[in-house]
């Protein structure tokens, strides 16, 4: 994304009167362009902004407190190319008015405190020097001391060549700083702007918890020209752009410049751990037969024809995870990508606030029409979906916020590419991760709980289900085909599998059943969301008081009880252990 260039200058003000957009080749009234945050109103092309301009755009007016630092850039190598390095530094300072390529400090975004390090590409291409690394690390240490989130605005061509291997060491230095924030549970956010390449892209710019990018921003290790010259291959037009990377799972989302302030503020609010706001709890209208929003006695759960139950659980009119997120959560922000190379639309997740309490919501996503069902792969995740879920669960653990998972899937996607990408390993990794996670996990089976593809999001402290949902080791059709050798025997298989809520409550697979409104959850989605919110809040009120050790131990004990009996361990093995 090239910069939008000034055209005709106003002779008296020293500023351009008109600006030329190389994207759509429009001549823009300069003041209008500036009012639009230097985004072309015709084609949406995002022009370059300076670090001071960026901070003015993002932070609350008057809230910036600059980092107190004494930047003394040196010439450690005595480097000279066509110009001595000290002369280049002096010219960069004269042109930009900055001491280095990074401007640091702390302030607020919509009242939310944040430490911020903002890079400026005008200063020697935003290159990473020893002094720039020191400022970035200093801002990170400020975030650590104050226990406030860190925001890094990246814009760089990479490490500064004039400082040789000392510049390379800044990649390690800043990465170690982010590792300290991880250990302390401090949220970090990276805003990728155009361009971000080289050592910056391969360190702090892509190591933050949440990666946001402006439209069209380019991000990569090697530049397009280097790649094309090296491999002799013509790259696609959108190669390394934000949209290209989002589709491949490397970014959480792309936001236009005018949307950045509210988007960042929502992330900061959602990532701030605090108690719930009981005053905001929605009223819950319960069925007359119980005063508890959860039924725990199997005798009080209605039974029905198993085939009818399966069909009901599969109704595409039932609310999806994103429906519940919209109805239940304040400030929900969906996050994308597994950071390995993919995203899966069959698994969705993000942060939001449930009755004032920040949570990480993760769930399967089907759809309400054929087009969405196809796009979402009918709710059947591939490995990227499970890896995305794992990434979000690790982020929840870092921030100390509970995880809520909503299960509604026929099962993991049984396809060639899923197998080639490690479907079994991705599911197994999630099970191991959830067993040890040190934050509360609550799972609700909202529709169809199919096989290991469902369990990969359901190893929880509390497992609940809607009364019309089902949960099984395999679909009735699959079971009939394998054991009866006759797909038409699915009715017998459905009955034999004991997959209804009453059966599963009796077996102890689920801890409780949530009554559905008359006509089902899709008959009254708002009431269903209110009831689900009340149930989740009650569970989290109970669990959030426990230590991480107890949460993981109790979770493992819950699943350890499922079996045919006990196994005696020989005494010599006990002693050895």
XYZ file of C-alpha atoms in Angstrom:
577
model
C 0.000 0.000 0.000
C 1.800 3.126 -1.164
C 1.281 6.425 0.563
C -1.285 8.906 -0.678
C 0.794 11.721 -2.097
C 0.270 15.461 -1.744
C -0.341 17.268 -4.994
C -0.864 21.043 -5.236
C 0.348 23.020 -2.221
C -1.419 26.030 -0.788
C 1.161 28.796 -0.962
C 0.183 30.517 2.284
C -0.440 27.605 4.681
C 2.456 25.346 3.670
C 0.053 22.401 3.392
C -1.293 20.799 0.204
C -4.630 22.097 -0.975
C -5.320 18.908 -2.900
C -4.163 15.304 -2.397
C -3.807 12.635 -5.059
C -4.868 9.062 -4.249
C -2.822 6.549 -6.254
C -5.427 3.880 -5.527
C -8.392 5.348 -7.377
C -6.489 8.305 -8.944
C -8.887 10.784 -7.385
C -7.972 14.331 -6.498
C -9.088 14.870 -2.904
C -9.588 18.096 -0.997
C -6.733 17.854 1.502
C -8.673 19.047 4.549
C -11.412 16.498 3.854
C -8.793 13.775 3.572
C -7.253 14.778 6.909
C -10.680 14.880 8.586
C -11.190 11.338 7.295
C -8.027 10.263 9.163
C -6.026 10.205 5.910
C -8.244 7.519 4.376
C -9.421 8.091 0.815
C -13.207 8.645 0.967
C -13.551 7.329 -2.590
C -11.732 3.973 -2.458
C -10.876 3.498 1.238
C -7.120 3.469 0.700
C -5.338 4.074 4.012
C -2.582 6.660 3.761
C 0.486 6.740 5.978
C 0.268 8.622 9.263
C 3.032 9.712 11.596
C 3.465 8.346 15.110
C 2.175 11.575 16.732
C -0.839 11.562 14.399
C -1.505 7.919 15.204
C -1.477 8.543 18.945
C -3.787 11.532 18.494
C -6.188 9.293 16.573
C -6.151 6.427 19.054
C -5.778 7.909 22.523
C -8.217 10.035 24.482
C -7.387 13.752 24.113
C -4.812 14.879 26.635
C -4.267 11.391 28.093
C -0.832 10.660 26.605
C 2.043 10.668 29.086
C 5.306 10.202 27.124
C 7.770 7.580 28.293
C 10.507 9.113 30.407
C 13.601 7.881 28.638
C 16.986 9.185 27.594
C 17.515 7.910 24.049
C 21.137 8.052 23.035
C 21.504 6.415 19.656
C 25.102 5.512 18.886
C 27.106 4.348 15.893
C 28.409 1.043 17.285
C 29.905 -0.143 13.995
C 31.208 3.171 12.663
C 28.985 2.399 9.694
C 29.167 4.350 6.442
C 27.503 3.578 3.141
C 26.886 6.560 0.873
C 26.327 8.619 4.043
C 27.729 8.159 7.536
C 25.200 6.651 9.929
C 25.320 9.604 12.383
C 24.396 11.933 9.547
C 21.450 9.711 8.622
C 20.260 9.782 12.223
C 20.550 13.548 12.406
C 18.546 13.976 9.208
C 15.834 11.559 10.399
C 15.507 13.537 13.626
C 15.300 16.810 11.737
C 12.601 15.551 9.346
C 10.442 13.730 11.898
C 11.018 15.693 15.078
C 11.440 12.350 16.854
C 14.423 11.019 18.756
C 13.959 7.506 17.318
C 11.652 5.351 15.213
C 9.408 4.551 18.201
C 7.292 6.910 20.286
C 6.305 5.475 23.665
C 4.139 6.340 26.634
C 0.838 5.536 28.287
C -2.675 6.929 28.092
C -6.282 5.825 27.740
C -8.589 4.662 24.946
C -12.221 5.403 25.789
C -11.129 5.541 29.404
C -9.266 2.209 29.318
C -5.608 2.492 30.416
C -2.974 1.307 27.974
C 0.792 1.475 27.481
C 1.604 2.232 23.861
C 4.644 2.023 21.592
C 4.079 3.533 18.150
C 6.523 3.145 15.274
C 7.087 5.836 12.648
C 8.114 4.675 9.174
C 9.512 8.109 8.304
C 12.415 7.508 10.700
C 14.808 5.401 8.597
C 11.957 3.184 7.446
C 10.846 2.484 11.011
C 13.890 0.237 11.326
C 14.622 -1.541 14.594
C 17.719 -0.171 16.310
C 19.194 -0.564 19.764
C 17.502 2.650 20.889
C 14.162 1.658 19.329
C 14.374 -1.717 21.059
C 15.085 0.027 24.338
C 11.973 2.209 23.980
C 9.790 -0.776 23.063
C 11.102 -2.747 26.019
C 10.654 0.240 28.304
C 7.000 0.578 27.318
C 6.542 -3.147 27.920
C 8.085 -2.845 31.380
C 5.760 0.082 32.064
C 2.784 -2.117 31.151
C 4.155 -4.829 33.443
C 4.632 -2.498 36.415
C 1.210 -0.891 36.050
C -0.538 -4.139 35.052
C -2.124 -2.402 32.082
C -2.407 -3.755 28.506
C 0.310 -3.062 25.961
C -0.474 -1.744 22.478
C 2.233 -1.813 19.802
C 1.646 -0.001 16.515
C 4.006 -1.609 13.999
C 5.358 0.065 10.860
C 8.829 -1.007 9.802
C 11.078 -2.262 7.068
C 12.900 -4.508 9.554
C 16.117 -4.472 11.553
C 18.458 -1.505 11.084
C 21.375 -2.598 8.927
C 23.656 0.199 10.146
C 23.752 -1.440 13.601
C 24.485 -4.934 12.334
C 23.961 -7.886 14.683
C 23.197 -5.504 17.555
C 19.975 -4.638 15.746
C 19.251 -8.342 15.319
C 19.492 -8.769 19.090
C 16.550 -6.392 19.545
C 14.281 -9.099 18.118
C 15.239 -11.338 21.032
C 15.097 -8.500 23.556
C 11.572 -7.405 22.651
C 10.365 -11.007 22.392
C 11.628 -11.685 25.905
C 9.739 -8.608 27.101
C 6.507 -10.051 25.707
C 7.286 -13.368 27.393
C 7.385 -11.506 30.729
C 3.985 -10.001 29.978
C 2.682 -13.493 29.209
C 3.934 -14.785 32.550
C 2.284 -11.862 34.349
C -1.033 -12.212 32.519
C -0.865 -8.782 30.867
C -2.763 -8.402 27.590
C -0.772 -7.350 24.521
C -2.204 -6.085 21.236
C -0.371 -5.439 17.976
C -1.768 -3.041 15.394
C -0.207 -3.884 12.038
C 0.080 -0.917 9.689
C 1.638 -0.620 6.263
C 4.353 -1.798 5.876
C 5.603 -4.215 8.566
C 8.449 -6.465 7.445
C 11.645 -8.246 8.396
C 12.816 -8.535 11.975
C 9.887 -6.538 13.335
C 7.371 -8.876 11.670
C 9.385 -11.845 12.934
C 9.341 -10.701 16.558
C 7.180 -8.378 18.633
C 4.741 -7.353 15.875
C 3.364 -10.899 15.574
C 3.916 -12.159 19.120
C 1.125 -10.214 20.818
C -2.046 -11.864 22.058
C -4.270 -10.108 19.530
C -3.178 -9.045 16.046
C -5.222 -6.311 14.377
C -4.427 -4.816 10.975
C -5.560 -1.883 8.905
C -7.056 -2.687 5.487
C -4.383 -3.352 2.894
C -1.503 -3.317 5.387
C 1.358 -5.548 4.274
C 3.068 -7.941 6.697
C 5.815 -10.440 6.012
C 9.388 -11.485 6.639
C 10.757 -11.097 3.121
C 9.417 -8.411 0.799
C 7.538 -9.113 -2.386
C 10.381 -8.031 -4.676
C 12.928 -10.190 -2.831
C 10.680 -13.238 -3.044
C 9.906 -12.800 -6.735
C 13.571 -12.269 -7.608
C 14.662 -15.246 -5.492
C 12.166 -17.868 -6.614
C 11.289 -16.433 -10.027
C 7.579 -16.665 -9.354
C 4.908 -14.030 -9.903
C 2.986 -13.520 -6.657
C -0.747 -12.768 -6.405
C -1.773 -9.117 -6.248
C -3.016 -9.356 -2.646
C 0.035 -11.278 -1.409
C 1.016 -10.366 2.193
C -1.887 -7.939 2.597
C -4.012 -7.909 5.737
C -6.908 -9.545 3.919
C -4.624 -12.281 2.520
C -3.236 -13.000 6.005
C -6.624 -12.931 7.724
C -7.928 -15.603 5.376
C -4.910 -17.769 6.221
C -5.278 -17.510 9.977
C -2.479 -15.099 10.869
C -4.573 -12.138 12.037
C -7.463 -11.791 14.457
C -9.298 -9.149 12.464
C -8.946 -6.203 10.092
C -10.413 -2.847 11.106
C -10.690 0.413 9.192
C -8.932 3.353 10.810
C -12.122 5.009 12.016
C -13.161 1.756 13.740
C -9.882 1.230 15.586
C -10.625 3.253 18.711
C -13.882 1.472 19.595
C -12.478 -1.912 18.573
C -9.387 -1.496 20.746
C -11.431 -0.143 23.637
C -13.718 -3.184 23.479
C -10.706 -5.502 23.609
C -9.257 -3.613 26.566
C -12.551 -3.795 28.435
C -13.116 -7.478 27.656
C -9.574 -8.377 28.681
C -9.810 -6.639 32.036
C -10.560 -9.202 34.723
C -13.183 -8.043 37.204
C -16.208 -9.277 39.088
C -19.592 -9.455 37.443
C -22.071 -6.605 37.540
C -25.094 -8.214 39.168
C -27.268 -5.212 38.416
C -27.106 -6.038 34.717
C -28.299 -9.615 35.072
C -31.248 -10.274 32.785
C -34.533 -11.521 34.276
C -35.150 -15.220 33.780
C -38.603 -16.737 33.250
C -38.519 -20.377 34.305
C -40.869 -23.254 33.621
C -43.283 -23.781 36.531
C -41.955 -27.212 37.535
C -38.661 -25.951 38.971
C -37.222 -22.891 40.609
C -33.731 -23.912 39.472
C -32.752 -22.949 35.911
C -31.021 -26.341 35.640
C -32.786 -29.707 35.999
C -30.643 -32.266 37.819
C -33.162 -35.074 38.296
C -33.503 -37.303 35.185
C -37.113 -38.079 36.122
C -38.006 -34.431 35.489
C -36.612 -34.454 31.935
C -39.062 -35.368 29.193
C -38.187 -38.292 26.946
C -39.164 -38.540 23.326
C -38.667 -40.649 20.255
C -34.861 -40.735 19.758
C -35.147 -40.085 16.021
C -37.339 -37.056 16.683
C -34.811 -35.874 19.258
C -31.963 -36.080 16.761
C -33.947 -34.224 14.115
C -34.861 -31.545 16.622
C -31.261 -31.062 17.730
C -30.257 -30.585 14.086
C -32.850 -27.892 13.275
C -31.065 -25.072 11.490
C -33.384 -22.588 13.185
C -31.781 -23.248 16.585
C -29.602 -20.337 17.793
C -25.920 -20.605 16.924
C -22.871 -19.594 18.955
C -22.770 -16.200 17.242
C -26.491 -15.729 17.939
C -25.907 -16.336 21.641
C -22.868 -14.050 21.590
C -24.969 -11.222 20.169
C -27.799 -11.774 22.656
C -25.710 -12.453 25.767
C -22.435 -10.563 25.640
C -21.464 -6.915 25.797
C -18.628 -5.861 23.511
C -18.125 -9.274 21.919
C -15.200 -9.288 19.496
C -14.718 -12.383 17.377
C -11.078 -13.390 16.928
C -9.812 -15.363 13.953
C -6.983 -17.662 12.977
C -4.841 -20.420 14.444
C -1.559 -18.507 13.807
C -0.260 -21.566 11.976
C -1.751 -21.070 8.553
C -5.494 -21.373 8.651
C -8.852 -20.347 9.984
C -11.944 -22.509 10.293
C -15.395 -20.985 10.004
C -16.944 -23.982 11.800
C -15.408 -22.826 15.093
C -15.877 -19.264 16.317
C -14.590 -17.551 19.416
C -13.785 -14.269 21.056
C -13.936 -12.130 24.164
C -16.934 -10.363 25.642
C -18.578 -9.560 28.957
C -21.361 -11.670 30.461
C -23.242 -9.636 33.090
C -20.072 -7.583 33.542
C -17.692 -10.550 33.754
C -15.147 -10.993 30.935
C -15.265 -14.438 29.341
C -13.801 -16.257 26.368
C -16.667 -17.709 24.337
C -15.805 -20.524 21.923
C -18.237 -22.681 20.010
C -19.191 -24.566 16.895
C -20.989 -22.562 14.234
C -23.402 -24.026 11.697
C -25.776 -21.568 10.073
C -29.383 -20.785 9.254
C -29.391 -21.207 5.479
C -27.719 -23.435 2.871
C -25.131 -20.811 1.929
C -23.916 -20.323 5.485
C -24.067 -24.032 6.256
C -21.816 -24.663 3.276
C -19.423 -21.858 4.207
C -19.271 -23.159 7.777
C -18.797 -26.749 6.622
C -22.049 -27.702 8.409
C -20.334 -27.044 11.741
C -17.661 -29.698 11.175
C -14.259 -28.261 12.184
C -10.949 -28.904 10.495
C -7.680 -28.855 12.494
C -7.376 -25.063 12.193
C -10.648 -24.731 14.101
C -9.378 -26.776 17.026
C -6.027 -24.983 17.002
C -7.841 -21.640 16.999
C -9.897 -22.786 19.982
C -6.710 -23.856 21.769
C -5.087 -20.486 21.108
C -8.087 -18.665 22.552
C -8.190 -20.929 25.603
C -4.522 -20.224 26.278
C -5.239 -16.511 25.985
C -8.101 -16.893 28.485
C -5.758 -18.645 30.892
C -3.188 -15.883 30.520
C -5.781 -13.202 31.261
C -7.391 -15.218 34.052
C -10.859 -15.197 32.498
C -13.225 -18.190 32.291
C -13.927 -20.185 29.152
C -17.458 -20.950 27.953
C -17.868 -23.420 25.094
C -21.045 -24.088 23.118
C -21.155 -27.448 21.349
C -23.175 -28.033 18.179
C -21.473 -30.218 15.584
C -22.057 -33.500 13.729
C -18.365 -34.166 14.425
C -14.913 -33.266 13.186
C -14.642 -32.937 9.412
C -13.750 -36.342 7.895
C -11.821 -35.174 4.846
C -8.458 -35.728 3.212
C -7.086 -32.280 3.915
C -8.173 -32.470 7.553
C -6.253 -35.707 7.946
C -3.203 -34.302 6.177
C -3.239 -31.325 8.548
C -3.415 -33.478 11.673
C -7.079 -33.739 12.667
C -6.497 -36.382 15.338
C -3.538 -34.527 16.830
C -5.456 -31.237 16.970
C -8.348 -32.863 18.846
C -5.991 -34.683 21.218
C -4.066 -31.486 21.956
C -7.296 -29.722 22.912
C -8.270 -32.488 25.315
C -4.893 -32.348 27.042
C -4.970 -28.549 27.174
C -8.485 -28.394 28.623
C -7.645 -31.010 31.234
C -4.911 -28.776 32.636
C -6.369 -25.312 32.057
C -6.278 -23.221 35.243
C -9.414 -21.169 34.620
C -13.066 -22.272 34.875
C -14.559 -24.039 31.854
C -18.306 -24.412 31.360
C -19.700 -26.306 28.365
C -23.263 -26.325 27.075
C -24.359 -28.721 24.333
C -26.730 -26.449 22.436
C -27.692 -28.753 19.567
C -25.824 -31.760 18.249
C -22.854 -33.120 20.173
C -21.093 -35.435 17.764
C -18.188 -37.659 18.761
C -14.639 -36.446 19.474
C -15.330 -33.374 17.398
C -17.687 -32.273 20.167
C -15.610 -33.531 23.099
C -12.635 -31.462 21.884
C -14.528 -28.413 23.207
C -16.272 -30.133 26.115
C -13.700 -31.265 28.689
C -15.091 -28.848 31.256
C -15.729 -28.339 34.963
C -19.455 -28.231 34.271
C -21.136 -29.848 31.267
C -24.772 -28.946 30.623
C -27.148 -29.346 27.699
C -30.426 -28.021 26.402
C -33.229 -30.547 26.910
C -33.691 -30.992 23.139
C -29.965 -31.413 22.433
C -28.202 -34.748 21.846
C -24.669 -35.986 22.611
C -23.199 -39.219 21.303
C -20.065 -41.129 20.397
C -21.273 -41.315 16.780
C -24.273 -40.313 14.714
C -27.141 -42.830 14.560
C -26.589 -43.120 10.801
C -22.902 -43.888 11.271
C -23.571 -46.380 14.028
C -26.207 -48.162 11.929
C -23.898 -48.380 8.940
C -21.050 -49.865 11.000
C -22.809 -52.185 13.459
C -26.033 -53.041 11.643
C -24.408 -52.791 8.216
C -27.619 -51.007 7.268
C -28.015 -47.198 7.295
C -31.777 -47.713 7.510
C -31.299 -49.044 11.047
C -30.590 -45.556 12.359
C -33.781 -45.568 14.466
C -32.588 -48.610 16.428
C -29.125 -47.056 16.708
C -30.510 -43.765 18.035
C -32.396 -45.625 20.774
C -29.430 -47.843 21.655
C -26.944 -44.931 21.893
C -28.861 -43.237 24.754
C -28.075 -39.822 23.327
C -30.941 -37.775 24.788
C -30.683 -35.331 27.693
C -32.533 -37.605 30.153
C -30.257 -40.557 29.386
C -27.080 -38.493 29.566
C -28.087 -36.932 32.882
C -28.761 -40.394 34.285
C -25.354 -41.595 33.080
C -23.659 -38.563 34.620
C -22.277 -37.421 31.271
C -23.913 -34.037 31.830
C -24.338 -32.275 35.165
C -27.688 -30.744 34.354
C -30.299 -30.071 31.692
C -31.551 -26.601 30.825
C -35.309 -26.506 30.105
C -36.195 -24.999 26.745
C -39.004 -22.478 26.283
C -42.250 -23.683 24.681
C -41.472 -24.335 21.026
C -37.775 -24.875 21.758
C -34.849 -22.499 21.927
C -35.601 -21.327 18.404
C -39.191 -20.600 19.372
C -38.049 -17.847 21.759
C -34.351 -17.063 21.208
C -34.370 -14.074 23.565
C -35.787 -16.041 26.496
C -33.402 -18.894 25.661
C -30.428 -16.521 25.788
C -31.622 -15.050 29.097
C -31.956 -18.533 30.568
C -28.565 -19.610 29.237
C -26.962 -16.442 30.595
C -28.408 -17.075 34.053
C -27.171 -20.666 34.077
C -23.676 -19.698 32.924
C -23.467 -16.909 35.474
C -24.459 -19.254 38.314
C -21.817 -21.767 37.240
C -19.129 -19.118 36.955
C -20.066 -17.567 40.303
C -19.383 -20.957 41.854
C -16.224 -21.814 39.926
C -14.425 -18.477 39.831
C -13.713 -18.654 43.558
C -11.551 -21.751 43.145
C -7.799 -21.859 42.602
C -6.292 -22.935 39.310
C -5.025 -26.144 40.895
C -8.455 -27.063 42.180
C -10.144 -26.240 38.877
C -7.864 -28.519 36.879
C -7.877 -31.271 39.536
C -11.668 -31.276 39.835
C -12.045 -31.256 36.058
C -9.770 -34.269 35.703
C -11.589 -36.057 38.537
C -14.925 -35.437 36.852
C -13.844 -37.354 33.764
C -11.813 -39.945 35.660
C -14.982 -41.377 37.199
C -16.275 -42.653 33.856
C -15.327 -46.312 33.562
C -16.234 -49.902 34.326
C -14.491 -50.087 37.700
C -11.178 -49.582 39.446
C -7.813 -51.059 38.606
C -5.505 -52.145 41.415
C -2.010 -50.763 41.115
C 0.730 -53.097 42.466
C 2.378 -51.736 45.607
C 5.840 -51.646 44.052
C 4.505 -49.362 41.307
C 2.825 -47.165 43.906
C 6.104 -46.862 45.821
C 8.064 -46.110 42.657
C 5.622 -43.396 41.679
